[in-house]
Each structure stands twice: as C-alpha cells, then as structure tokens.
Tab-separated table of N, CA, C and O in Angstrom:
chain	number	residue	atom	x	y	z
H	15	UNK	N	0.843	-1.172	0.000
H	15	UNK	CA	0.000	0.000	0.000
H	15	UNK	C	0.888	1.234	0.000
H	15	UNK	O	1.951	1.236	0.604
H	16	UNK	N	0.416	2.267	-0.651
H	16	UNK	CA	1.145	3.526	-0.682
H	16	UNK	C	0.796	4.356	0.554
H	16	UNK	O	-0.371	4.444	0.935
H	17	UNK	N	1.806	4.922	1.169
H	17	UNK	CA	1.645	5.856	2.294
H	17	UNK	C	0.887	5.251	3.473
H	17	UNK	O	0.117	5.945	4.139
H	18	UNK	N	1.101	3.971	3.760
H	18	UNK	CA	0.379	3.343	4.866
H	18	UNK	C	0.763	3.951	6.211
H	18	UNK	O	-0.076	4.069	7.101
H	19	UNK	N	2.009	4.358	6.366
H	19	UNK	CA	2.428	4.986	7.621
H	19	UNK	C	1.575	6.213	7.923
H	19	UNK	O	1.183	6.446	9.062
H	20	UNK	N	1.238	6.967	6.888
H	20	UNK	CA	0.416	8.160	7.114
H	20	UNK	C	-1.006	7.787	7.548
H	20	UNK	O	-1.650	8.548	8.275
H	21	UNK	N	-1.490	6.622	7.133
H	21	UNK	CA	-2.803	6.153	7.603
H	21	UNK	C	-2.732	5.929	9.109
H	21	UNK	O	-3.593	6.406	9.866
H	22	UNK	N	-1.718	5.194	9.559
H	22	UNK	CA	-1.558	4.960	10.992
H	22	UNK	C	-1.348	6.260	11.756
H	22	UNK	O	-1.910	6.449	12.838
H	23	UNK	N	-0.537	7.159	11.201
H	23	UNK	CA	-0.247	8.426	11.878
H	23	UNK	C	-1.474	9.319	11.966
H	23	UNK	O	-1.723	9.950	12.994
H	24	UNK	N	-2.252	9.381	10.902
H	24	UNK	CA	-3.399	10.285	10.854
H	24	UNK	C	-4.648	9.710	11.512
H	24	UNK	O	-5.386	10.434	12.183
H	25	UNK	N	-4.893	8.419	11.332
H	25	UNK	CA	-6.148	7.822	11.790
H	25	UNK	C	-5.983	6.868	12.969
H	25	UNK	O	-6.971	6.450	13.562
H	26	UNK	N	-4.756	6.470	13.284
H	26	UNK	CA	-4.487	5.559	14.387
H	26	UNK	C	-4.317	4.126	13.910
H	26	UNK	O	-4.720	3.758	12.809
H	27	UNK	N	-3.734	3.312	14.778
H	27	UNK	CA	-3.424	1.928	14.416
H	27	UNK	C	-4.667	1.057	14.273
H	27	UNK	O	-4.669	0.116	13.473
H	28	UNK	N	-5.715	1.354	15.004
H	28	UNK	CA	-6.948	0.576	14.829
H	28	UNK	C	-7.522	0.793	13.434
H	28	UNK	O	-7.967	-0.150	12.781
H	29	UNK	N	-7.495	2.030	12.975
H	29	UNK	CA	-7.950	2.313	11.603
H	29	UNK	C	-7.007	1.657	10.602
H	29	UNK	O	-7.449	1.120	9.581
H	30	UNK	N	-5.705	1.675	10.900
H	30	UNK	CA	-4.741	1.009	10.037
H	30	UNK	C	-5.039	-0.477	9.923
H	30	UNK	O	-4.966	-1.060	8.835
H	31	UNK	N	-5.404	-1.105	11.029
H	31	UNK	CA	-5.788	-2.517	11.004
H	31	UNK	C	-7.018	-2.737	10.134
H	31	UNK	O	-7.103	-3.718	9.403
H	32	UNK	N	-7.983	-1.822	10.202
H	32	UNK	CA	-9.186	-1.938	9.370
H	32	UNK	C	-8.839	-1.787	7.882
H	32	UNK	O	-9.416	-2.448	7.033
H	33	UNK	N	-7.878	-0.922	7.587
H	33	UNK	CA	-7.434	-0.758	6.199
H	33	UNK	C	-6.767	-2.044	5.715
H	33	UNK	O	-7.000	-2.479	4.576
H	34	UNK	N	-5.957	-2.677	6.549
H	34	UNK	CA	-5.331	-3.948	6.173
H	34	UNK	C	-6.390	-5.016	5.874
H	34	UNK	O	-6.285	-5.753	4.889
H	35	UNK	N	-7.428	-5.081	6.687
H	35	UNK	CA	-8.521	-6.032	6.450
H	35	UNK	C	-9.255	-5.690	5.151
H	35	UNK	O	-9.606	-6.571	4.371
H	36	UNK	N	-9.477	-4.407	4.928
H	36	UNK	CA	-10.125	-3.927	3.709
H	36	UNK	C	-9.335	-4.348	2.476
H	36	UNK	O	-9.893	-4.875	1.505
H	37	UNK	N	-8.017	-4.152	2.518
H	37	UNK	CA	-7.161	-4.528	1.387
H	37	UNK	C	-7.205	-6.037	1.173
H	37	UNK	O	-7.333	-6.509	0.039
H	38	UNK	N	-7.129	-6.786	2.241
H	38	UNK	CA	-7.177	-8.249	2.134
H	38	UNK	C	-8.456	-8.728	1.468
H	38	UNK	O	-8.424	-9.593	0.589
H	39	UNK	N	-9.575	-8.163	1.866
H	39	UNK	CA	-10.863	-8.558	1.270
H	39	UNK	C	-10.936	-8.158	-0.198
H	39	UNK	O	-11.433	-8.914	-1.029
H	40	UNK	N	-10.448	-6.981	-0.518
H	40	UNK	CA	-10.468	-6.531	-1.910
H	40	UNK	C	-9.590	-7.433	-2.778
H	40	UNK	O	-9.999	-7.839	-3.858
H	41	UNK	N	-8.400	-7.768	-2.286
H	41	UNK	CA	-7.500	-8.641	-3.043
H	41	UNK	C	-8.148	-10.008	-3.233
H	41	UNK	O	-8.083	-10.588	-4.317
H	42	UNK	N	-8.794	-10.510	-2.206
H	42	UNK	CA	-9.462	-11.807	-2.310
H	42	UNK	C	-10.531	-11.791	-3.404
H	42	UNK	O	-10.656	-12.747	-4.170
H	43	UNK	N	-11.263	-10.703	-3.515
H	43	UNK	CA	-12.305	-10.585	-4.545
H	43	UNK	C	-11.718	-10.464	-5.952
H	43	UNK	O	-12.347	-10.878	-6.917
H	44	UNK	N	-10.531	-9.882	-6.070
H	44	UNK	CA	-9.926	-9.628	-7.373
H	44	UNK	C	-9.033	-10.763	-7.858
H	44	UNK	O	-8.558	-10.724	-8.986
H	45	UNK	N	-8.777	-11.752	-6.997
H	45	UNK	CA	-7.931	-12.869	-7.388
H	45	UNK	C	-8.767	-14.140	-7.524
H	45	UNK	O	-9.940	-14.168	-7.167
H	46	UNK	N	-8.118	-15.163	-8.032
H	46	UNK	CA	-8.793	-16.441	-8.256
H	46	UNK	C	-8.695	-17.324	-7.020
H	46	UNK	O	-7.856	-17.095	-6.151
H	47	UNK	N	-9.530	-18.340	-6.960
H	47	UNK	CA	-9.551	-19.236	-5.804
H	47	UNK	C	-8.199	-19.920	-5.599
H	47	UNK	O	-7.793	-20.188	-4.468
H	48	UNK	N	-7.471	-20.199	-6.682
H	48	UNK	CA	-6.177	-20.881	-6.592
H	48	UNK	C	-5.034	-19.960	-6.164
H	48	UNK	O	-3.948	-20.434	-5.828
H	49	UNK	N	-5.251	-18.656	-6.155
H	49	UNK	CA	-4.208	-17.700	-5.801
H	49	UNK	C	-4.068	-17.598	-4.281
H	49	UNK	O	-5.022	-17.824	-3.541
H	50	UNK	N	-2.885	-17.243	-3.835
H	50	UNK	CA	-2.592	-17.135	-2.411
H	50	UNK	C	-2.108	-15.731	-2.096
H	50	UNK	O	-1.299	-15.169	-2.831
H	51	UNK	N	-2.566	-15.169	-0.987
H	51	UNK	CA	-2.153	-13.831	-0.589
H	51	UNK	C	-1.633	-13.869	0.842
H	51	UNK	O	-2.268	-14.444	1.722
H	52	UNK	N	-0.461	-13.253	1.037
H	52	UNK	CA	0.173	-13.200	2.343
H	52	UNK	C	0.575	-11.767	2.657
H	52	UNK	O	1.045	-11.058	1.774
H	53	UNK	N	0.441	-11.377	3.914
H	53	UNK	CA	1.016	-10.109	4.360
H	53	UNK	C	2.444	-10.415	4.784
H	53	UNK	O	2.669	-11.247	5.658
H	54	UNK	N	3.424	-9.755	4.160
H	54	UNK	CA	4.824	-10.068	4.448
H	54	UNK	C	5.563	-8.927	5.132
H	54	UNK	O	6.721	-9.064	5.487
H	55	UNK	N	4.916	-7.824	5.318
H	55	UNK	CA	5.525	-6.683	5.992
H	55	UNK	C	4.426	-5.758	6.440
H	55	UNK	O	3.243	-6.053	6.257
H	56	UNK	N	4.785	-4.645	7.016
H	56	UNK	CA	3.792	-3.701	7.518
H	56	UNK	C	2.668	-3.436	6.549
H	56	UNK	O	1.500	-3.655	6.850
H	57	UNK	N	3.007	-2.982	5.341
H	57	UNK	CA	1.992	-2.675	4.335
H	57	UNK	C	2.232	-3.450	3.054
H	57	UNK	O	1.669	-3.137	2.019
H	58	UNK	N	3.061	-4.473	3.123
H	58	UNK	CA	3.396	-5.240	1.924
H	58	UNK	C	2.700	-6.595	1.923
H	58	UNK	O	2.655	-7.286	2.937
H	59	UNK	N	2.177	-6.929	0.765
H	59	UNK	CA	1.520	-8.202	0.552
H	59	UNK	C	2.227	-8.939	-0.577
H	59	UNK	O	2.728	-8.319	-1.505
H	60	UNK	N	2.239	-10.254	-0.493
H	60	UNK	CA	2.750	-11.107	-1.555
H	60	UNK	C	1.570	-11.913	-2.074
H	60	UNK	O	0.876	-12.568	-1.300
H	61	UNK	N	1.335	-11.842	-3.365
H	61	UNK	CA	0.263	-12.623	-3.983
H	61	UNK	C	0.918	-13.622	-4.920
H	61	UNK	O	1.656	-13.241	-5.830
H	62	UNK	N	0.675	-14.897	-4.678
H	62	UNK	CA	1.220	-15.971	-5.508
H	62	UNK	C	0.118	-16.413	-6.460
H	62	UNK	O	-0.986	-16.762	-6.035
H	63	UNK	N	0.426	-16.357	-7.761
H	63	UNK	CA	-0.523	-16.710	-8.811
H	63	UNK	C	0.009	-17.960	-9.531
H	63	UNK	O	0.708	-17.838	-10.539
H	64	UNK	N	-0.293	-19.151	-9.017
H	64	UNK	CA	0.279	-20.373	-9.597
H	64	UNK	C	-0.072	-20.545	-11.072
H	64	UNK	O	-1.202	-20.297	-11.496
H	65	UNK	N	0.934	-20.962	-11.859
H	65	UNK	CA	0.719	-21.258	-13.270
H	65	UNK	C	0.269	-20.074	-14.096
H	65	UNK	O	-0.442	-20.236	-15.081
H	66	UNK	N	0.706	-18.889	-13.721
H	66	UNK	CA	0.240	-17.664	-14.369
H	66	UNK	C	1.388	-16.971	-15.087
H	66	UNK	O	2.458	-16.788	-14.513
H	67	UNK	N	1.157	-16.564	-16.342
H	67	UNK	CA	2.197	-15.836	-17.056
H	67	UNK	C	2.137	-14.346	-16.701
H	67	UNK	O	1.228	-13.888	-16.018
H	68	UNK	N	3.133	-13.625	-17.170
H	68	UNK	CA	3.263	-12.203	-16.834
H	68	UNK	C	2.035	-11.403	-17.263
H	68	UNK	O	1.557	-10.536	-16.526
H	69	UNK	N	1.512	-11.677	-18.445
H	69	UNK	CA	0.370	-10.902	-18.952
H	69	UNK	C	-0.859	-11.060	-18.058
H	69	UNK	O	-1.546	-10.076	-17.759
H	70	UNK	N	-1.133	-12.286	-17.624
H	70	UNK	CA	-2.285	-12.513	-16.734
H	70	UNK	C	-2.011	-11.877	-15.370
H	70	UNK	O	-2.905	-11.268	-14.771
H	71	UNK	N	-0.780	-11.985	-14.883
H	71	UNK	CA	-0.417	-11.347	-13.615
H	71	UNK	C	-0.619	-9.831	-13.699
H	71	UNK	O	-1.118	-9.212	-12.752
H	72	UNK	N	-0.259	-9.248	-14.837
H	72	UNK	CA	-0.468	-7.812	-15.014
H	72	UNK	C	-1.959	-7.472	-15.016
H	72	UNK	O	-2.369	-6.460	-14.438
H	73	UNK	N	-2.763	-8.289	-15.659
H	73	UNK	CA	-4.205	-8.051	-15.708
H	73	UNK	C	-4.814	-8.116	-14.305
H	73	UNK	O	-5.600	-7.250	-13.915
H	74	UNK	N	-4.441	-9.138	-13.548
H	74	UNK	CA	-4.945	-9.267	-12.175
H	74	UNK	C	-4.471	-8.092	-11.326
H	74	UNK	O	-5.250	-7.483	-10.588
H	75	UNK	N	-3.198	-7.741	-11.460
H	75	UNK	CA	-2.634	-6.631	-10.691
H	75	UNK	C	-3.308	-5.310	-11.033
H	75	UNK	O	-3.604	-4.497	-10.148
H	76	UNK	N	-3.557	-5.093	-12.310
H	76	UNK	CA	-4.221	-3.852	-12.725
H	76	UNK	C	-5.644	-3.796	-12.174
H	76	UNK	O	-6.119	-2.735	-11.776
H	77	UNK	N	-6.318	-4.942	-12.122
H	77	UNK	CA	-7.649	-4.983	-11.519
H	77	UNK	C	-7.609	-4.578	-10.056
H	77	UNK	O	-8.453	-3.816	-9.577
H	78	UNK	N	-6.618	-5.085	-9.333
H	78	UNK	CA	-6.454	-4.723	-7.916
H	78	UNK	C	-6.142	-3.238	-7.790
H	78	UNK	O	-6.746	-2.529	-6.984
H	79	UNK	N	-5.193	-2.753	-8.594
H	79	UNK	CA	-4.786	-1.343	-8.513
H	79	UNK	C	-5.952	-0.402	-8.781
H	79	UNK	O	-6.198	0.544	-8.038
H	80	UNK	N	-6.699	-0.691	-9.842
H	80	UNK	CA	-7.850	0.164	-10.194
H	80	UNK	C	-8.944	0.118	-9.132
H	80	UNK	O	-9.534	1.139	-8.790
H	81	UNK	N	-9.235	-1.082	-8.633
H	81	UNK	CA	-10.284	-1.218	-7.617
H	81	UNK	C	-9.893	-0.453	-6.355
H	81	UNK	O	-10.725	0.217	-5.747
H	82	UNK	N	-8.607	-0.537	-5.981
H	82	UNK	CA	-8.147	0.174	-4.786
H	82	UNK	C	-8.287	1.685	-4.942
H	82	UNK	O	-8.747	2.356	-4.030
H	83	UNK	N	-7.897	2.210	-6.101
H	83	UNK	CA	-7.902	3.670	-6.267
H	83	UNK	C	-9.309	4.244	-6.417
H	83	UNK	O	-9.486	5.453	-6.339
H	84	UNK	N	-10.303	3.373	-6.616
H	84	UNK	CA	-11.672	3.859	-6.817
H	84	UNK	C	-12.646	3.423	-5.724
H	84	UNK	O	-13.822	3.752	-5.802
H	85	UNK	N	-12.151	2.704	-4.719
H	85	UNK	CA	-13.017	2.208	-3.651
H	85	UNK	C	-12.693	2.942	-2.355
H	85	UNK	O	-11.531	3.064	-1.975
H	86	UNK	N	-13.713	3.407	-1.683
H	86	UNK	CA	-13.521	4.119	-0.415
H	86	UNK	C	-13.085	3.119	0.659
H	86	UNK	O	-13.738	2.108	0.885
H	87	UNK	N	-11.977	3.423	1.309
H	87	UNK	CA	-11.431	2.576	2.375
H	87	UNK	C	-12.018	3.009	3.723
H	87	UNK	O	-12.747	3.999	3.792
H	88	UNK	N	-11.663	2.315	4.787
H	88	UNK	CA	-12.125	2.734	6.120
H	88	UNK	C	-11.672	4.139	6.534
H	88	UNK	O	-12.219	4.701	7.477
H	89	UNK	N	-10.718	4.726	5.825
H	89	UNK	CA	-10.297	6.097	6.132
H	89	UNK	C	-11.261	7.127	5.548
H	89	UNK	O	-11.149	8.312	5.823
H	90	UNK	N	-12.190	6.661	4.701
H	90	UNK	CA	-13.096	7.568	4.011
H	90	UNK	C	-12.564	8.004	2.652
H	90	UNK	O	-13.197	8.773	1.945
H	91	UNK	N	-11.370	7.515	2.305
H	91	UNK	CA	-10.729	7.839	1.029
H	91	UNK	C	-10.199	6.555	0.398
H	91	UNK	O	-9.906	5.585	1.101
H	92	UNK	N	-10.011	6.568	-0.913
H	92	UNK	CA	-9.363	5.408	-1.538
H	92	UNK	C	-7.911	5.281	-1.079
H	92	UNK	O	-7.284	6.252	-0.669
H	93	UNK	N	-7.386	4.076	-1.156
H	93	UNK	CA	-5.980	3.779	-0.877
H	93	UNK	C	-5.359	3.346	-2.206
H	93	UNK	O	-5.983	2.604	-2.957
H	94	UNK	N	-4.152	3.798	-2.482
H	94	UNK	CA	-3.499	3.347	-3.710
H	94	UNK	C	-2.437	2.302	-3.371
H	94	UNK	O	-1.987	2.195	-2.233
H	95	UNK	N	-2.060	1.547	-4.403
H	95	UNK	CA	-1.044	0.512	-4.232
H	95	UNK	C	-0.024	0.588	-5.357
H	95	UNK	O	-0.350	0.958	-6.478
H	96	UNK	N	1.198	0.242	-5.014
H	96	UNK	CA	2.271	0.067	-5.984
H	96	UNK	C	2.562	-1.423	-6.023
H	96	UNK	O	2.579	-2.082	-4.983
H	97	UNK	N	2.791	-1.949	-7.225
H	97	UNK	CA	2.905	-3.398	-7.387
H	97	UNK	C	4.138	-3.750	-8.215
H	97	UNK	O	4.371	-3.160	-9.268
H	98	UNK	N	4.898	-4.730	-7.714
H	98	UNK	CA	5.990	-5.325	-8.468
H	98	UNK	C	5.571	-6.720	-8.888
H	98	UNK	O	4.954	-7.441	-8.110
H	99	UNK	N	5.892	-7.101	-10.121
H	99	UNK	CA	5.520	-8.417	-10.649
H	99	UNK	C	6.777	-9.179	-11.043
H	99	UNK	O	7.663	-8.634	-11.702
H	100	UNK	N	6.829	-10.446	-10.642
H	100	UNK	CA	7.910	-11.337	-11.040
H	100	UNK	C	7.335	-12.671	-11.465
H	100	UNK	O	6.157	-12.947	-11.241
H	101	UNK	N	8.188	-13.509	-12.095
H	101	UNK	CA	7.728	-14.809	-12.573
H	101	UNK	C	8.809	-15.858	-12.370
H	101	UNK	O	9.959	-15.641	-12.732
H	102	UNK	N	8.404	-16.960	-11.780
H	102	UNK	CA	9.272	-18.115	-11.593
H	102	UNK	C	8.753	-19.222	-12.480
H	102	UNK	O	7.551	-19.490	-12.441
H	103	UNK	N	9.500	-19.802	-13.365
H	103	UNK	CA	10.955	-19.759	-13.517
H	103	UNK	C	11.430	-18.833	-14.634
H	103	UNK	O	12.613	-18.831	-14.958
H	104	UNK	N	10.554	-18.051	-15.223
H	104	UNK	CA	10.941	-17.237	-16.381
H	104	UNK	C	12.032	-16.214	-16.049
H	104	UNK	O	12.947	-16.006	-16.845
H	105	UNK	N	11.947	-15.568	-14.891
H	105	UNK	CA	12.899	-14.509	-14.553
H	105	UNK	C	14.078	-15.000	-13.735
H	105	UNK	O	15.139	-14.374	-13.751
H	106	UNK	N	13.885	-16.054	-12.990
H	106	UNK	CA	14.932	-16.650	-12.165
H	106	UNK	C	14.491	-18.052	-11.782
H	106	UNK	O	13.307	-18.373	-11.897
H	107	UNK	N	15.426	-18.851	-11.315
H	107	UNK	CA	15.089	-20.216	-10.901
H	107	UNK	C	14.988	-20.362	-9.386
H	107	UNK	O	14.702	-21.444	-8.899
H	108	UNK	N	15.237	-19.293	-8.650
H	108	UNK	CA	15.269	-19.363	-7.188
H	108	UNK	C	14.240	-18.413	-6.585
H	108	UNK	O	14.185	-17.236	-6.938
H	109	UNK	N	13.459	-18.939	-5.640
H	109	UNK	CA	12.396	-18.138	-5.028
H	109	UNK	C	12.953	-16.912	-4.312
H	109	UNK	O	12.381	-15.833	-4.387
H	110	UNK	N	14.088	-17.066	-3.644
H	110	UNK	CA	14.696	-15.926	-2.948
H	110	UNK	C	15.048	-14.813	-3.925
H	110	UNK	O	14.797	-13.630	-3.659
H	111	UNK	N	15.613	-15.184	-5.075
H	111	UNK	CA	15.927	-14.191	-6.108
H	111	UNK	C	14.649	-13.550	-6.650
H	111	UNK	O	14.616	-12.347	-6.927
H	112	UNK	N	13.610	-14.367	-6.810
H	112	UNK	CA	12.331	-13.841	-7.291
H	112	UNK	C	11.794	-12.783	-6.337
H	112	UNK	O	11.356	-11.712	-6.766
H	113	UNK	N	11.825	-13.071	-5.044
H	113	UNK	CA	11.367	-12.075	-4.065
H	113	UNK	C	12.199	-10.798	-4.161
H	113	UNK	O	11.654	-9.694	-4.093
H	114	UNK	N	13.503	-10.946	-4.333
H	114	UNK	CA	14.388	-9.794	-4.413
H	114	UNK	C	14.076	-8.920	-5.628
H	114	UNK	O	13.918	-7.702	-5.508
H	115	UNK	N	13.989	-9.526	-6.813
H	115	UNK	CA	13.749	-8.710	-8.011
H	115	UNK	C	12.327	-8.139	-8.035
H	115	UNK	O	12.110	-7.044	-8.547
H	116	UNK	N	11.387	-8.873	-7.464
H	116	UNK	CA	10.019	-8.357	-7.397
H	116	UNK	C	9.951	-7.188	-6.424
H	116	UNK	O	9.277	-6.188	-6.680
H	117	UNK	N	10.678	-7.286	-5.321
H	117	UNK	CA	10.744	-6.186	-4.353
H	117	UNK	C	11.393	-4.958	-4.999
H	117	UNK	O	10.944	-3.826	-4.793
H	118	UNK	N	12.430	-5.172	-5.813
H	118	UNK	CA	13.063	-4.060	-6.531
H	118	UNK	C	12.057	-3.391	-7.478
H	118	UNK	O	12.029	-2.158	-7.588
H	119	UNK	N	11.234	-4.204	-8.137
H	119	UNK	CA	10.206	-3.657	-9.037
H	119	UNK	C	9.181	-2.850	-8.244
H	119	UNK	O	8.748	-1.778	-8.680
H	120	UNK	N	8.809	-3.349	-7.071
H	120	UNK	CA	7.866	-2.617	-6.212
H	120	UNK	C	8.437	-1.251	-5.849
H	120	UNK	O	7.752	-0.227	-5.967
H	121	UNK	N	9.695	-1.212	-5.422
H	121	UNK	CA	10.282	0.069	-5.035
H	121	UNK	C	10.461	1.002	-6.227
H	121	UNK	O	10.347	2.219	-6.080
H	122	UNK	N	10.691	0.447	-7.391
H	122	UNK	CA	10.744	1.284	-8.598
H	122	UNK	C	9.378	1.921	-8.850
H	122	UNK	O	9.286	3.101	-9.190
H	123	UNK	N	8.307	1.154	-8.669
H	123	UNK	CA	6.949	1.701	-8.830
H	123	UNK	C	6.716	2.835	-7.842
H	123	UNK	O	6.142	3.871	-8.201
H	124	UNK	N	7.177	2.676	-6.623
H	124	UNK	CA	7.023	3.731	-5.612
H	124	UNK	C	7.858	4.962	-5.983
H	124	UNK	O	7.390	6.091	-5.876
H	125	UNK	N	9.086	4.728	-6.449
H	125	UNK	CA	9.965	5.837	-6.834
H	125	UNK	C	9.427	6.610	-8.037
H	125	UNK	O	9.682	7.792	-8.179
H	126	UNK	N	8.682	5.918	-8.893
H	126	UNK	CA	8.153	6.554	-10.101
H	126	UNK	C	6.782	7.194	-9.871
H	126	UNK	O	6.083	7.499	-10.824
H	127	UNK	N	6.415	7.386	-8.622
H	127	UNK	CA	5.207	8.134	-8.328
H	127	UNK	C	4.087	7.353	-7.659
H	127	UNK	O	3.040	7.907	-7.369
H	128	UNK	N	4.273	6.065	-7.453
H	128	UNK	CA	3.288	5.221	-6.770
H	128	UNK	C	2.038	4.999	-7.616
H	128	UNK	O	1.887	5.552	-8.682
H	129	UNK	N	1.165	4.134	-7.094
H	129	UNK	CA	-0.091	3.780	-7.771
H	129	UNK	C	0.183	3.274	-9.188
H	129	UNK	O	-0.470	3.673	-10.143
H	130	UNK	N	1.164	2.386	-9.296
H	130	UNK	CA	1.496	1.824	-10.603
H	130	UNK	C	2.060	0.424	-10.449
H	130	UNK	O	2.351	-0.018	-9.351
H	131	UNK	N	2.249	-0.239	-11.584
H	131	UNK	CA	2.762	-1.608	-11.650
H	131	UNK	C	4.072	-1.598	-12.431
H	131	UNK	O	4.160	-0.963	-13.479
H	132	UNK	N	5.073	-2.315	-11.917
H	132	UNK	CA	6.342	-2.474	-12.617
H	132	UNK	C	6.671	-3.963	-12.654
H	132	UNK	O	6.604	-4.646	-11.635
H	133	UNK	N	7.036	-4.446	-13.828
H	133	UNK	CA	7.461	-5.833	-13.995
H	133	UNK	C	8.960	-5.909	-13.725
H	133	UNK	O	9.733	-5.091	-14.224
H	134	UNK	N	9.353	-6.905	-12.931
H	134	UNK	CA	10.755	-7.088	-12.556
H	134	UNK	C	11.628	-7.430	-13.754
H	134	UNK	O	11.140	-7.977	-14.747
H	135	UNK	N	12.902	-7.142	-13.644
H	135	UNK	CA	13.894	-7.546	-14.650
H	135	UNK	C	14.313	-8.982	-14.379
H	135	UNK	O	14.440	-9.399	-13.230
H	136	UNK	N	14.589	-9.706	-15.414
H	136	UNK	CA	14.989	-11.107	-15.320
H	136	UNK	C	16.416	-11.240	-14.801
H	136	UNK	O	17.285	-10.438	-15.130
H	137	UNK	N	16.672	-12.300	-14.013
H	137	UNK	CA	18.027	-12.642	-13.596
H	137	UNK	C	18.595	-13.790	-14.412
H	137	UNK	O	19.762	-14.095	-14.310
H	138	UNK	N	17.756	-14.461	-15.207
H	138	UNK	CA	18.229	-15.586	-16.021
H	138	UNK	C	19.096	-15.079	-17.156
H	138	UNK	O	18.764	-14.113	-17.829
H	139	UNK	N	20.195	-15.758	-17.404
H	139	UNK	CA	21.099	-15.385	-18.494
H	139	UNK	C	20.595	-15.838	-19.852
H	139	UNK	O	21.031	-15.341	-20.873
H	140	UNK	N	19.681	-16.816	-19.875
H	140	UNK	CA	19.209	-17.353	-21.145
H	140	UNK	C	17.907	-16.724	-21.609
H	140	UNK	O	17.296	-17.216	-22.532
H	141	UNK	N	17.467	-15.659	-20.998
H	141	UNK	CA	16.233	-14.972	-21.428
H	141	UNK	C	16.564	-13.842	-22.373
H	141	UNK	O	17.521	-13.168	-22.261
C-alpha cells in the first residue's frame, strides 16, 4: 500500500488494522480461488498466482490497482497501491531471487510516483 504509515499516523493503528482487512478482502475478490495472498511486511503483501504468465499477472494486478484507487477505504478515502511483478521460472530459478527482483520492481513503482505496476527484470542469463 502507498503511504500506509500516514494512515496509521493520521487515523491511528486501529484504523490502520481496518485498512489492512479492507485490502485483504479486496485482493481476495480480485484474485482467483487458486491464488494465495500473504502479508509479508507492515503494508506489503505477496500474492502468488500459480501457473500464471506475466500478462495474466499484469491483468490481475491492474484490476487490484484500479479497484483500490476507486473504492472508499475505512479512512473515508481510496488507498493506492504500488505493485511489483515477477515470474518463476521465467525470470529466475530461485524463489529468494524472485522475491528480491520483485521487491526491486515494487520500489521502482514507488519511486516513479506510486499507484502503478512495474514488472521485474529477469536474472536468467538465457532470457
């Protein structure tokens, strides 16, 4: 989520918890039954899309991004999200590397103004 610290600072941690629940429910509605979503940090979520290529991952991610920016959250305002996308085994053969390059893509999305999606760069030499 973009600017989640400001949600906690402005509205309090209880409201921040409600925003986390709100995001979780929205992601659940925008993903498929086979997909898995985990909270891996304060405002960071990892969504695993088994057997999904980059194009479908982008479509799902864009659905989440658009729904977030147009849906009123518990703060009374929409919340935006920045998203990094990676693919195993296309971009790398190791899950740890995948998390790293996807995290780099996420931070690039944040650096480029937030509320956007960035696809990670491949680590494979044969791509």
